mmCIF file of C-alpha atoms in Angstrom:
data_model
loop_
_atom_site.group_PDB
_atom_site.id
_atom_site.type_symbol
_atom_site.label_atom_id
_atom_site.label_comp_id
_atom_site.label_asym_id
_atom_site.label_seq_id
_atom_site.Cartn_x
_atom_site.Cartn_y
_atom_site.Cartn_z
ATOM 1 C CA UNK A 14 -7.901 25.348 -10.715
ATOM 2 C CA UNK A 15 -6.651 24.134 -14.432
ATOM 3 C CA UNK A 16 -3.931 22.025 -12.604
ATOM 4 C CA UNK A 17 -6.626 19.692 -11.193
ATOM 5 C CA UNK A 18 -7.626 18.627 -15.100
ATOM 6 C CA UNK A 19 -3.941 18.134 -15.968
ATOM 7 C CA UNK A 20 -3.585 14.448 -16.886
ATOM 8 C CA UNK A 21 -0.195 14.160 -14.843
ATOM 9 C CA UNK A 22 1.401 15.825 -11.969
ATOM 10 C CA UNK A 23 5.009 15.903 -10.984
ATOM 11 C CA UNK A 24 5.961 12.786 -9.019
ATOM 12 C CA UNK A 25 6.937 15.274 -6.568
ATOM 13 C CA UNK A 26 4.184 17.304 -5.614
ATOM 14 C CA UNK A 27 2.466 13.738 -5.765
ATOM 15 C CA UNK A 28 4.451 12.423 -3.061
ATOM 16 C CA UNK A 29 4.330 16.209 -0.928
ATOM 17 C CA UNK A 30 0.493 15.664 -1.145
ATOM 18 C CA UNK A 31 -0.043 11.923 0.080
ATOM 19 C CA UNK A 32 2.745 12.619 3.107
ATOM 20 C CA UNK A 33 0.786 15.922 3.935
ATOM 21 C CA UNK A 34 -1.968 13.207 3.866
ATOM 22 C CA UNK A 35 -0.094 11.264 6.576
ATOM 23 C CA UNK A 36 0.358 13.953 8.736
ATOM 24 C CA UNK A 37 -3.385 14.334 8.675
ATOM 25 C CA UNK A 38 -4.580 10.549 8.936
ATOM 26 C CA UNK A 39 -2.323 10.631 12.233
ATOM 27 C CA UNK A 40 -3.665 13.644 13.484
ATOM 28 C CA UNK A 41 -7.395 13.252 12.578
ATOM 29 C CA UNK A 42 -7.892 9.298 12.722
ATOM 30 C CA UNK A 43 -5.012 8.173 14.735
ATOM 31 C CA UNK A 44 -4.031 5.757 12.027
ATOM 32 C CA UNK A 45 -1.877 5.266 9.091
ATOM 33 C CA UNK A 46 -2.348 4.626 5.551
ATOM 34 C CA UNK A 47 -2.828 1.164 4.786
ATOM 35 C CA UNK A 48 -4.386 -1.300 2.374
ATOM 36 C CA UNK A 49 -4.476 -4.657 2.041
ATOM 37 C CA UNK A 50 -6.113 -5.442 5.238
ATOM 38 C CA UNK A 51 -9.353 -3.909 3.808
ATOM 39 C CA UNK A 52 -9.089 -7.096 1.511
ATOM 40 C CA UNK A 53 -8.939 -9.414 4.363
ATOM 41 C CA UNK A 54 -11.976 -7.992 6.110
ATOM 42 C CA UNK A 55 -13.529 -8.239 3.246
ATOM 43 C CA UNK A 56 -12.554 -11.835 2.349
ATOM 44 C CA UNK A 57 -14.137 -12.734 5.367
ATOM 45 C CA UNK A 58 -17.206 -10.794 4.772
ATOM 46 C CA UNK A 59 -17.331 -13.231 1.881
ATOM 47 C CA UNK A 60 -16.914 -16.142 3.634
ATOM 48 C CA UNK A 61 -19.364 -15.464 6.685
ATOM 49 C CA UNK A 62 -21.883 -14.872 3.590
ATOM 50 C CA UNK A 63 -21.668 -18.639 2.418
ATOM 51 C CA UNK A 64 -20.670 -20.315 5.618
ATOM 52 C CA UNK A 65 -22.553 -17.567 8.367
ATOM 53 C CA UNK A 66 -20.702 -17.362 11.692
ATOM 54 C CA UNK A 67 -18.585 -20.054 11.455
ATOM 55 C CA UNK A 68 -15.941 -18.037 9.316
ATOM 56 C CA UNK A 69 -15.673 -15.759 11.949
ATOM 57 C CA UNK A 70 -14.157 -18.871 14.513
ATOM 58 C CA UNK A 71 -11.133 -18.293 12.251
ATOM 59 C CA UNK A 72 -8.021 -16.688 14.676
ATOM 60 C CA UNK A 73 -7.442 -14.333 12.019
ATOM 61 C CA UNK A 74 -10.700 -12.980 11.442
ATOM 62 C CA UNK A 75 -10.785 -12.570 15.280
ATOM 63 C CA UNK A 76 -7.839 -10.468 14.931
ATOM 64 C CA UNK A 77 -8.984 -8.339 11.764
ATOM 65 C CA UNK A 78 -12.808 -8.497 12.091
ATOM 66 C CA UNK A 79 -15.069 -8.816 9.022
ATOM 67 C CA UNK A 80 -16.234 -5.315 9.117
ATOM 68 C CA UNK A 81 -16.495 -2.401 6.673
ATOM 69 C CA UNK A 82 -13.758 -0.135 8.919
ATOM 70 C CA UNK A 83 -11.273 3.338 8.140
ATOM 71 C CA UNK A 84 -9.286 1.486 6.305
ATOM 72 C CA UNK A 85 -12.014 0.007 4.276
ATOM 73 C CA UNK A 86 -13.471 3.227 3.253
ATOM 74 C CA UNK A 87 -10.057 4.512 2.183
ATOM 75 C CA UNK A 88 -9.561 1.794 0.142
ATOM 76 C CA UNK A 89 -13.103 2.584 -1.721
ATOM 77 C CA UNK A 90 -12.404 6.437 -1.193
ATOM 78 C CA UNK A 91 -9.275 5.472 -3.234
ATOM 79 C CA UNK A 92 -11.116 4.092 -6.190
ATOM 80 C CA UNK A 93 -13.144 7.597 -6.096
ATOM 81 C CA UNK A 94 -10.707 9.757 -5.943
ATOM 82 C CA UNK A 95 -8.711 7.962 -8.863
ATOM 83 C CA UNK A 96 -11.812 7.708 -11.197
ATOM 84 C CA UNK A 97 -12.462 11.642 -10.417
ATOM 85 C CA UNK A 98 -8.910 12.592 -11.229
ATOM 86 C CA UNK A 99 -9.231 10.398 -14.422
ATOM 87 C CA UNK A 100 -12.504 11.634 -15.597
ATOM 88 C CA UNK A 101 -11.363 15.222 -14.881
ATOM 89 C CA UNK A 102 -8.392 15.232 -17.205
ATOM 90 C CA UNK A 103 -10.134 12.768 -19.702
ATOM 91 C CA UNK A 104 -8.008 9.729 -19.403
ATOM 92 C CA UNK A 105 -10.542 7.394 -17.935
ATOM 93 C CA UNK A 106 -10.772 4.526 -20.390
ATOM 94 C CA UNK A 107 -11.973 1.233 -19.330
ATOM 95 C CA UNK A 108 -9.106 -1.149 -20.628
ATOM 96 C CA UNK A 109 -8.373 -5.042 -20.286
ATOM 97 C CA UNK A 110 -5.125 -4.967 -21.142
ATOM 98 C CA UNK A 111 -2.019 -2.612 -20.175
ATOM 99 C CA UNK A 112 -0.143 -1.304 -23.371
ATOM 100 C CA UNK A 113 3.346 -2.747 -22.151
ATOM 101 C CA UNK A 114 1.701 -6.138 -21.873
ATOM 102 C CA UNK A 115 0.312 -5.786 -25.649
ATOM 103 C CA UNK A 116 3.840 -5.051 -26.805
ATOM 104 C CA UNK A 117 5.495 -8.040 -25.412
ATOM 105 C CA UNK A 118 2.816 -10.562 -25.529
ATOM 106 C CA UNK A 119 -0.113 -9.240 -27.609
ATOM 107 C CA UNK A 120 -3.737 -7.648 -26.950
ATOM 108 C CA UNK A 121 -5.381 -11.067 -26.202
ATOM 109 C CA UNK A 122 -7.096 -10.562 -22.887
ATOM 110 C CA UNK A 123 -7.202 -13.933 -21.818
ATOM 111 C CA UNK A 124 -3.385 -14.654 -20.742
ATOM 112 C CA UNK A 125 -3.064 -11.210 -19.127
ATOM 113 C CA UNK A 126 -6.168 -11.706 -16.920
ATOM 114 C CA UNK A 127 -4.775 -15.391 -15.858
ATOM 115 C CA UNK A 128 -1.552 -14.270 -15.162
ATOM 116 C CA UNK A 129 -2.804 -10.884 -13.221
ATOM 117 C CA UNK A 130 -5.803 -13.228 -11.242
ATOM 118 C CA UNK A 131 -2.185 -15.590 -10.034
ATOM 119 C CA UNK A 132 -0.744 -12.317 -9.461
ATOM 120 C CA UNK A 133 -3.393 -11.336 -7.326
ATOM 121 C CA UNK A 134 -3.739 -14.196 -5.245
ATOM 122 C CA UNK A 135 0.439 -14.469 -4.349
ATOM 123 C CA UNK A 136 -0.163 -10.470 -3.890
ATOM 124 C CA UNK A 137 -3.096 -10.742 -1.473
ATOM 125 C CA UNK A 138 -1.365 -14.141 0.258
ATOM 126 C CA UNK A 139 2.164 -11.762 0.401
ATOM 127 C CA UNK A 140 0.455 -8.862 1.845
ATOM 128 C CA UNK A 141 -1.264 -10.481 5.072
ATOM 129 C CA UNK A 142 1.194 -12.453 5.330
ATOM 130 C CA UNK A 143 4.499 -9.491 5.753
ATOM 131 C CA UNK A 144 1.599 -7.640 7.552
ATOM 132 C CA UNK A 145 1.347 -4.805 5.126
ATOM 133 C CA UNK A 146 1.162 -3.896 1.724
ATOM 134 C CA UNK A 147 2.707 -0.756 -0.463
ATOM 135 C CA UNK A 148 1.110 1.774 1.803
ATOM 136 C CA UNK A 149 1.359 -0.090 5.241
ATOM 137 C CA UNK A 150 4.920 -0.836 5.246
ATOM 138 C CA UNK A 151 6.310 1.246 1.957
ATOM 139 C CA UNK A 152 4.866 4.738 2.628
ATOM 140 C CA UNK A 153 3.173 4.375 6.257
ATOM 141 C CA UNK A 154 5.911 1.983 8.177
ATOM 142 C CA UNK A 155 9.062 3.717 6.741
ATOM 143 C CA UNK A 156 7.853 6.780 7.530
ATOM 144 C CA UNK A 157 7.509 6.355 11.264
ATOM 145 C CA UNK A 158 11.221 4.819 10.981
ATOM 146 C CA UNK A 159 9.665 1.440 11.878
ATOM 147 C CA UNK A 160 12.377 -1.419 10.926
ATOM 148 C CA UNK A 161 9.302 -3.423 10.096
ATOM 149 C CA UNK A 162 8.673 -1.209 6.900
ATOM 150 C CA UNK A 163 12.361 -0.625 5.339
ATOM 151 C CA UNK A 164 13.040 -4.431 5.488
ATOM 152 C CA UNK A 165 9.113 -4.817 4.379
ATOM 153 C CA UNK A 166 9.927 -2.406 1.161
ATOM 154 C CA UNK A 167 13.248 -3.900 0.546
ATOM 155 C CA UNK A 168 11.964 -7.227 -0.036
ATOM 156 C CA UNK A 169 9.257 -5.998 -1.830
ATOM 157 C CA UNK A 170 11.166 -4.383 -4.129
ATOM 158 C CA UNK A 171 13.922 -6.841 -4.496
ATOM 159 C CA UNK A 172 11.534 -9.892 -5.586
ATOM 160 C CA UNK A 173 9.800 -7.726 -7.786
ATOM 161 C CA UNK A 174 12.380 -6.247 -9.544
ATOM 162 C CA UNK A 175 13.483 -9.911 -10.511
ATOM 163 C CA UNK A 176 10.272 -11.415 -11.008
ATOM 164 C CA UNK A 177 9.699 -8.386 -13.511
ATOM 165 C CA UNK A 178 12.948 -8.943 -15.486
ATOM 166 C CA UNK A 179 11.657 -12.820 -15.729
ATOM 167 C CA UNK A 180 8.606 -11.973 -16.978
ATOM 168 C CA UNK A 181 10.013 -9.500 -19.531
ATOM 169 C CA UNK B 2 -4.662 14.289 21.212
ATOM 170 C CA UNK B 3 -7.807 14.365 19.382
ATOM 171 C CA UNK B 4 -8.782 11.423 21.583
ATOM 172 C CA UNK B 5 -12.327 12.683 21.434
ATOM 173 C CA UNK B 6 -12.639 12.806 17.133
ATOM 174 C CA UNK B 7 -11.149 9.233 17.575
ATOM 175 C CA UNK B 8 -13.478 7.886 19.013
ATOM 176 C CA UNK B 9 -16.250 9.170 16.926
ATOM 177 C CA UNK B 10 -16.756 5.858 14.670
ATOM 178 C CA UNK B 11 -19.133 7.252 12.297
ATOM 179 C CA UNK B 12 -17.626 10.133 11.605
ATOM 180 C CA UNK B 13 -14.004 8.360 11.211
ATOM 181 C CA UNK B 14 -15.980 6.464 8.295
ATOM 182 C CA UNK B 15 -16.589 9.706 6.337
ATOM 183 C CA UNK B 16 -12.723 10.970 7.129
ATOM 184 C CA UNK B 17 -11.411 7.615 6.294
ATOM 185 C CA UNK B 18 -13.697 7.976 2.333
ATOM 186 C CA UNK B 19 -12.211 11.583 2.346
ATOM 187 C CA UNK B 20 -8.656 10.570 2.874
ATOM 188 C CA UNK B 21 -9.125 7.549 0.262
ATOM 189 C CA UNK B 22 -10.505 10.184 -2.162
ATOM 190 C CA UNK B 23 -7.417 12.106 -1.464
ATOM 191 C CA UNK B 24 -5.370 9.496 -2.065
ATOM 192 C CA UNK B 25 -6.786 8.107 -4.841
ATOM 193 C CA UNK B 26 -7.012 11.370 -6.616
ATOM 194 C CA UNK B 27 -2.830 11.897 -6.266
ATOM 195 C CA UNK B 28 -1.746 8.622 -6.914
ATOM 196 C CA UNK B 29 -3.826 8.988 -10.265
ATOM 197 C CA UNK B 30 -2.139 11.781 -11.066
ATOM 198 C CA UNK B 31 0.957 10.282 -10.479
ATOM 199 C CA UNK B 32 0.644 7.985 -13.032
ATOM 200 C CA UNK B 33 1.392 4.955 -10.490
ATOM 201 C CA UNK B 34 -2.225 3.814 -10.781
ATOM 202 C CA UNK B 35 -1.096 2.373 -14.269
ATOM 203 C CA UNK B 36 0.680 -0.853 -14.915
ATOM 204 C CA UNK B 37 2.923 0.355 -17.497
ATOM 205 C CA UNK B 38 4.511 2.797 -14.737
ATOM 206 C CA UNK B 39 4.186 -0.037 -11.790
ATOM 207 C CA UNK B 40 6.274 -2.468 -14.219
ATOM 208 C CA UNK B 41 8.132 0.557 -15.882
ATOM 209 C CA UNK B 42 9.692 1.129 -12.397
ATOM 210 C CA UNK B 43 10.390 -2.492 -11.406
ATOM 211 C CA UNK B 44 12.404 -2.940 -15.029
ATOM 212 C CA UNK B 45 14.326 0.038 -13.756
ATOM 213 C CA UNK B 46 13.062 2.154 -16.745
ATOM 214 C CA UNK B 47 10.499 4.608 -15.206
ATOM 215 C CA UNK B 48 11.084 5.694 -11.396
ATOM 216 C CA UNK B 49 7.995 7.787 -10.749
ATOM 217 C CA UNK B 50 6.797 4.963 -8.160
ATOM 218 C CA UNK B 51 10.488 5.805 -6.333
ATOM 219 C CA UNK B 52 10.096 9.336 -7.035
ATOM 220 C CA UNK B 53 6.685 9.572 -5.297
ATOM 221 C CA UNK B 54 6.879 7.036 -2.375
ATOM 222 C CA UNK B 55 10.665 8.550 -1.356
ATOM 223 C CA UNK B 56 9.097 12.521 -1.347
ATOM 224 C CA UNK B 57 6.050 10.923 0.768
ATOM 225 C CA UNK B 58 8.106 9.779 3.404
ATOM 226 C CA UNK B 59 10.414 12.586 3.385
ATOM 227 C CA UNK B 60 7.062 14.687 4.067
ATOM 228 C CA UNK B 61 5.496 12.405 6.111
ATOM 229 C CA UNK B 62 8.265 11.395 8.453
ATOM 230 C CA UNK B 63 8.884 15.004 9.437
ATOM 231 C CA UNK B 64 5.605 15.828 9.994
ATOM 232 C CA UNK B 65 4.266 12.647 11.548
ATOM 233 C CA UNK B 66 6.974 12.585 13.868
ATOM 234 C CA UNK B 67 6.700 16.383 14.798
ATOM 235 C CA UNK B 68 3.114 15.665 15.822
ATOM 236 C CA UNK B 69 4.264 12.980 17.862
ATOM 237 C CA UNK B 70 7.172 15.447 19.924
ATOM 238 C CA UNK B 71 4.397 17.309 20.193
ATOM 239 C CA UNK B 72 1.956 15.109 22.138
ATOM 240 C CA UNK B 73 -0.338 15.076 19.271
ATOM 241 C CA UNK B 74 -0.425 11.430 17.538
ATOM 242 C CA UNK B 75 1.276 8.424 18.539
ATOM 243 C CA UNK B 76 2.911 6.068 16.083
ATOM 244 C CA UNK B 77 2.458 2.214 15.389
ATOM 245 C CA UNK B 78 4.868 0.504 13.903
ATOM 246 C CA UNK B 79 4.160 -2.810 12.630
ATOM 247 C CA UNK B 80 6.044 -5.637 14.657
ATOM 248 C CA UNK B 81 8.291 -8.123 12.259
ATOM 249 C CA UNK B 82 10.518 -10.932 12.074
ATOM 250 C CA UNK B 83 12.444 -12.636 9.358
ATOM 251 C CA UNK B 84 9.708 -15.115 8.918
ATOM 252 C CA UNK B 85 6.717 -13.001 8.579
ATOM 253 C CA UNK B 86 8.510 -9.723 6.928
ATOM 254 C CA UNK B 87 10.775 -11.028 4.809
ATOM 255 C CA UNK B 88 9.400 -14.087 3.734
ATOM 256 C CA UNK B 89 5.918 -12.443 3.062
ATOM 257 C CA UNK B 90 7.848 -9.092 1.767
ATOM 258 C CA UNK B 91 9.317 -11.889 -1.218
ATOM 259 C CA UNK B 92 5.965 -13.436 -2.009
ATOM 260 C CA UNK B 93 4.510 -10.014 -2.265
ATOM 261 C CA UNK B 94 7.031 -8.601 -4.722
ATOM 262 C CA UNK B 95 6.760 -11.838 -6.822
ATOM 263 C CA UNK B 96 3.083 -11.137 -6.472
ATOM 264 C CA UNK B 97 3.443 -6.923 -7.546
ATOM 265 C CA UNK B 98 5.344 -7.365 -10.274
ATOM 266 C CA UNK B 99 3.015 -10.458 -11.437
ATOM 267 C CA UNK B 100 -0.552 -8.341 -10.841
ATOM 268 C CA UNK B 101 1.157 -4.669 -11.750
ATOM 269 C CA UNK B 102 -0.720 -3.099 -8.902
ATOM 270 C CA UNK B 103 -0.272 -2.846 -5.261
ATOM 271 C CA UNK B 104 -3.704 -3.497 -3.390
ATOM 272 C CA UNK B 105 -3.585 0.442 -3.080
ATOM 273 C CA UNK B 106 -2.667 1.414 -6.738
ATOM 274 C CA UNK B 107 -4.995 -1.653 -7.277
ATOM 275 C CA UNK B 108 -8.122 0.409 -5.884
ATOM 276 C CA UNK B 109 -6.744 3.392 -7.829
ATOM 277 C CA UNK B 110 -6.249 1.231 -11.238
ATOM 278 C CA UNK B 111 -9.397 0.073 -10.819
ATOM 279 C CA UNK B 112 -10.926 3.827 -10.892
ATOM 280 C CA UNK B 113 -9.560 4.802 -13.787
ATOM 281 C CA UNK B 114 -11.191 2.061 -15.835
ATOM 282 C CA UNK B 115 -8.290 -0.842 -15.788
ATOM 283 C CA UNK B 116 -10.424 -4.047 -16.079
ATOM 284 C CA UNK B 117 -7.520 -6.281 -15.663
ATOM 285 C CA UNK B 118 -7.358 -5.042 -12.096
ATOM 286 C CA UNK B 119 -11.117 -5.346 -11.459
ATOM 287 C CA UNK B 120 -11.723 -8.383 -12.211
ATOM 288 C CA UNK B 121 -8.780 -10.370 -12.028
ATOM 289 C CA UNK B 122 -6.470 -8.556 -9.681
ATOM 290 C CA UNK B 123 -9.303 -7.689 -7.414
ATOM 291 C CA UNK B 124 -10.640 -11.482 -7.167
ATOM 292 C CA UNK B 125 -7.364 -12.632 -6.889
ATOM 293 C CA UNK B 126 -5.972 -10.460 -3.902
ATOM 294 C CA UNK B 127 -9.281 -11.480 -2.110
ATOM 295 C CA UNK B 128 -8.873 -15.192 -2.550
ATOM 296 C CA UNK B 129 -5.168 -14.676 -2.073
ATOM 297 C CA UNK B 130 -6.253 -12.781 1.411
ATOM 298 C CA UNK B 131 -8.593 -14.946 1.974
ATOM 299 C CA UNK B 132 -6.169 -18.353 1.770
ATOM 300 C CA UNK B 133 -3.451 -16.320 3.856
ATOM 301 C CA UNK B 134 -6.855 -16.013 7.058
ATOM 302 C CA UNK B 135 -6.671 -20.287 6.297
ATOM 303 C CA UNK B 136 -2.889 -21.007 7.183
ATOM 304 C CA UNK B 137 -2.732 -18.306 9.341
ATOM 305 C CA UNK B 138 -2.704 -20.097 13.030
ATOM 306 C CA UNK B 139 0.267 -22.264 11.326
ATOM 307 C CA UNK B 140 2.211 -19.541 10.238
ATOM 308 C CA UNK B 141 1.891 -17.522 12.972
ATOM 309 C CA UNK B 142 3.097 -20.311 15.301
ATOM 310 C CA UNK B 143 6.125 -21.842 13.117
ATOM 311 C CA UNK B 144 7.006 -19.228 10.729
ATOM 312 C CA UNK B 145 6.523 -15.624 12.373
ATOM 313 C CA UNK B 146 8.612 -16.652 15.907
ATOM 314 C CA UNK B 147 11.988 -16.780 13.256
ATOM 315 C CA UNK B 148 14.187 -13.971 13.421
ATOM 316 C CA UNK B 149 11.798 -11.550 15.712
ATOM 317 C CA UNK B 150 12.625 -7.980 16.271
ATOM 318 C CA UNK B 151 9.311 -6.492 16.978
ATOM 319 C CA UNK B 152 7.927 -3.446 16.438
ATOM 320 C CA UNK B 153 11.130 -1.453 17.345
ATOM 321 C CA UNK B 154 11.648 1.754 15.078
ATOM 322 C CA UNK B 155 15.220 2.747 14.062
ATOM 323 C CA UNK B 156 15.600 6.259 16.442
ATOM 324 C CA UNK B 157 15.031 3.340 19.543
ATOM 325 C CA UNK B 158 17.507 0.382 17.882
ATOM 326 C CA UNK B 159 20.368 2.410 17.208
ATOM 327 C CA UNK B 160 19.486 4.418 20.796
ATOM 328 C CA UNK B 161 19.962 7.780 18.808
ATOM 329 C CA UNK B 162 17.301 11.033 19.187
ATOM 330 C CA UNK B 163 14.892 10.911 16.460
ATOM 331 C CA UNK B 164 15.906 14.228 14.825
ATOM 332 C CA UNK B 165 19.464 12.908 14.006
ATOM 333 C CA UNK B 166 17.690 10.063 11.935
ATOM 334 C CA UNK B 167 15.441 11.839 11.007
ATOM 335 C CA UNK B 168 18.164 14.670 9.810
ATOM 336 C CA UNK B 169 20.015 11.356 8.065
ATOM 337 C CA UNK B 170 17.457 10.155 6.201
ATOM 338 C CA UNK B 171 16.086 13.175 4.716
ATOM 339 C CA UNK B 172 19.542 13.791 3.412
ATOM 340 C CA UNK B 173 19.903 10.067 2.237
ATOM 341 C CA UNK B 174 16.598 10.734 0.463
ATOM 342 C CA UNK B 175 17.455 14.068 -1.346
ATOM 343 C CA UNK B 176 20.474 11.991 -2.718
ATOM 344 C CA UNK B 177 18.872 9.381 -3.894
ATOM 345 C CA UNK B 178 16.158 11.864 -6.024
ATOM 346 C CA UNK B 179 19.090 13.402 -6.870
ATOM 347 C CA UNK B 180 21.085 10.448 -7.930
ATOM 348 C CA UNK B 181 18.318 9.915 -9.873
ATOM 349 C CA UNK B 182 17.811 13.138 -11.722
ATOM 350 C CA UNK B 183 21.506 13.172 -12.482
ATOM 351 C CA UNK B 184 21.381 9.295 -14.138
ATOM 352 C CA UNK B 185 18.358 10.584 -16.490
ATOM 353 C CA UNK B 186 15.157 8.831 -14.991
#
């Protein structure tokens, strides 16, 4: 069992494991992997705690309802399973800010959390928006062949392969 | 069909927090819960985000869609047009490489102690969620209708059995990694 305290594994066996995952999230929960809707469910748990039940007269929280759901727990199941691989192989380390930042632009913390918050934001806007995030349309829609996912990931990738050669 | 686990809601809960834990535990070890490898691989430096998503959906699609010859899962594919997959596919890259995380590697960054994506990228994707619920009536009505093609999968567009694209882009994929290999990445 040494191999589960190993601080990396091959991007290969990586990717075998999460679309062995797939196969099972199909199979077991009818459903595949997916993200960022969690966030909008829970955006609107947010807003139905300082406005009450008027938030939920929005059309879109009538489509993705306020509630803690699969996908919701995966997403905190995710944060888990990433601190107990990290804290197995000892590389948990709480950080502000990533090292490839601090070589271009310093270790002030300020500036990266600004520009990471704005980040967020066109991110989380992006994601409901296309309909899907990473895993909903990168690893889930392409998967199933859906044309919905391989245009999803190729724009994905495309504006963030330039906006990452702007910002460095 | 497991119709009957399904429909078990609790239960779906716990499996749902067991697959997350899965999940979260391989894309930590796969490094792509880090920024450095999430911008490493949009610079074109590092391609262990390419390496990992293009082996999970070599694994996944052949498995996935076995079940499904098989009677036992259905898919979903998403429906799209160029409005609402394109133009939010752009404003989510812009967004990716701008954060460093994806909402999933996010979740997994978060985990492994990244601050940066606790308390700014996390806020942020909420509010930026959160704004999308706000314009969404407008943009469903003038900007989704442009360029539809609903939620049609490859194997029924181009009217060929799924094995033979299936067969084709397994082979495309192997390429690629190879391609990759070969250049030194």
């Amino acid at each position: 069992m040494a191999f589960l305290f190993e601080a990396r594994w091959s991007p290969y066996l990586v990717g075998v494991g999460i679309g062995v995952l797939c196969w099972l999230t199909f199979l077991l929960s009818d459903k595949p992997l997916g993200c960022s809707a969690a966030f909008a469910r829970t955006s609107g748990m947010l807003e139905s705690f300082v406005r009450g039940k008027k938030a939920m007269e929005r059309p879109y929280f009538k489509e993705f309802f306020p509630v803690v759901d699969w996908e919701w727990m995966l997403v905190l199941g995710i944060v888990i399973g990433a601190f107990l691989s990290s804290t197995m192989s000892g590389v948990f380390s709480p950080s502000l800010v990533p090292s490839l930042w601090v070589s271009t632009f310093g270790p002030m913390a300020f500036p990266r959390l600004v520009v990471a918050f704005n980040g967020g934001i066109l991110m989380g806007f992006g994601a409901r928006w296309a309909g899907g995030c990473t895993s909903g349309h990168g690893i889930s829609g392409t998967l199933q062949l859906a044309v919905s996912g391989w245009i999803a990931v190729a724009c994905f990738f495309v504006s963030g392969v330039i906006t990452a050669f702007f910002i460095y | 069909m497991l119709t009957h686990l399904h429909s078990k809601r609790k239960l779906q809960l716990g499996i749902g927090l067991a697959t997350g834990i899965l999940f979260g535990f391989l894309l930590q070890k796969g490094g792509v819960t880090s920024y450095d490898v999430i911008l490493g691989q949009l610079l074109l430096k590092d391609f262990t985000v390419l390496k990992v998503m293009l082996t999970a959906v070599l694994v996944g699609s052949v498995g996935v869609h076995f079940l499904v010859s098989r009677g036992m899962a259905n898919l979903h594919p998403k429906t799209g047009s160029g409005g609402q997959t394109v133009i939010g596919g752009l404003i989510f890259g812009v967004g990716f490489a701008t954060l460093g995380y994806c909402p999933g590697t996010l979740a997994g960054a978060i985990g492994q102690g990244s601050l940066d994506a606790l308390f700014a990228g996390m806020t942020g994707i909420l509010i930026g969620a959160w704004f999308f619920a706000l314009c969404y009536p407008t943009v469903r009505d003038k900007v989704y209708p442009m360029g539809s093609f609903g939620n049609v999968t490859f194997p029924e567009l181009l009217k060929q059995d799924r094995w033979k694209v299936l067969a084709f882009l397994a082979m495309a994929i192997v390429l690629v990694l190879f391609a990759i290999e070969l250049a030194g990445f």
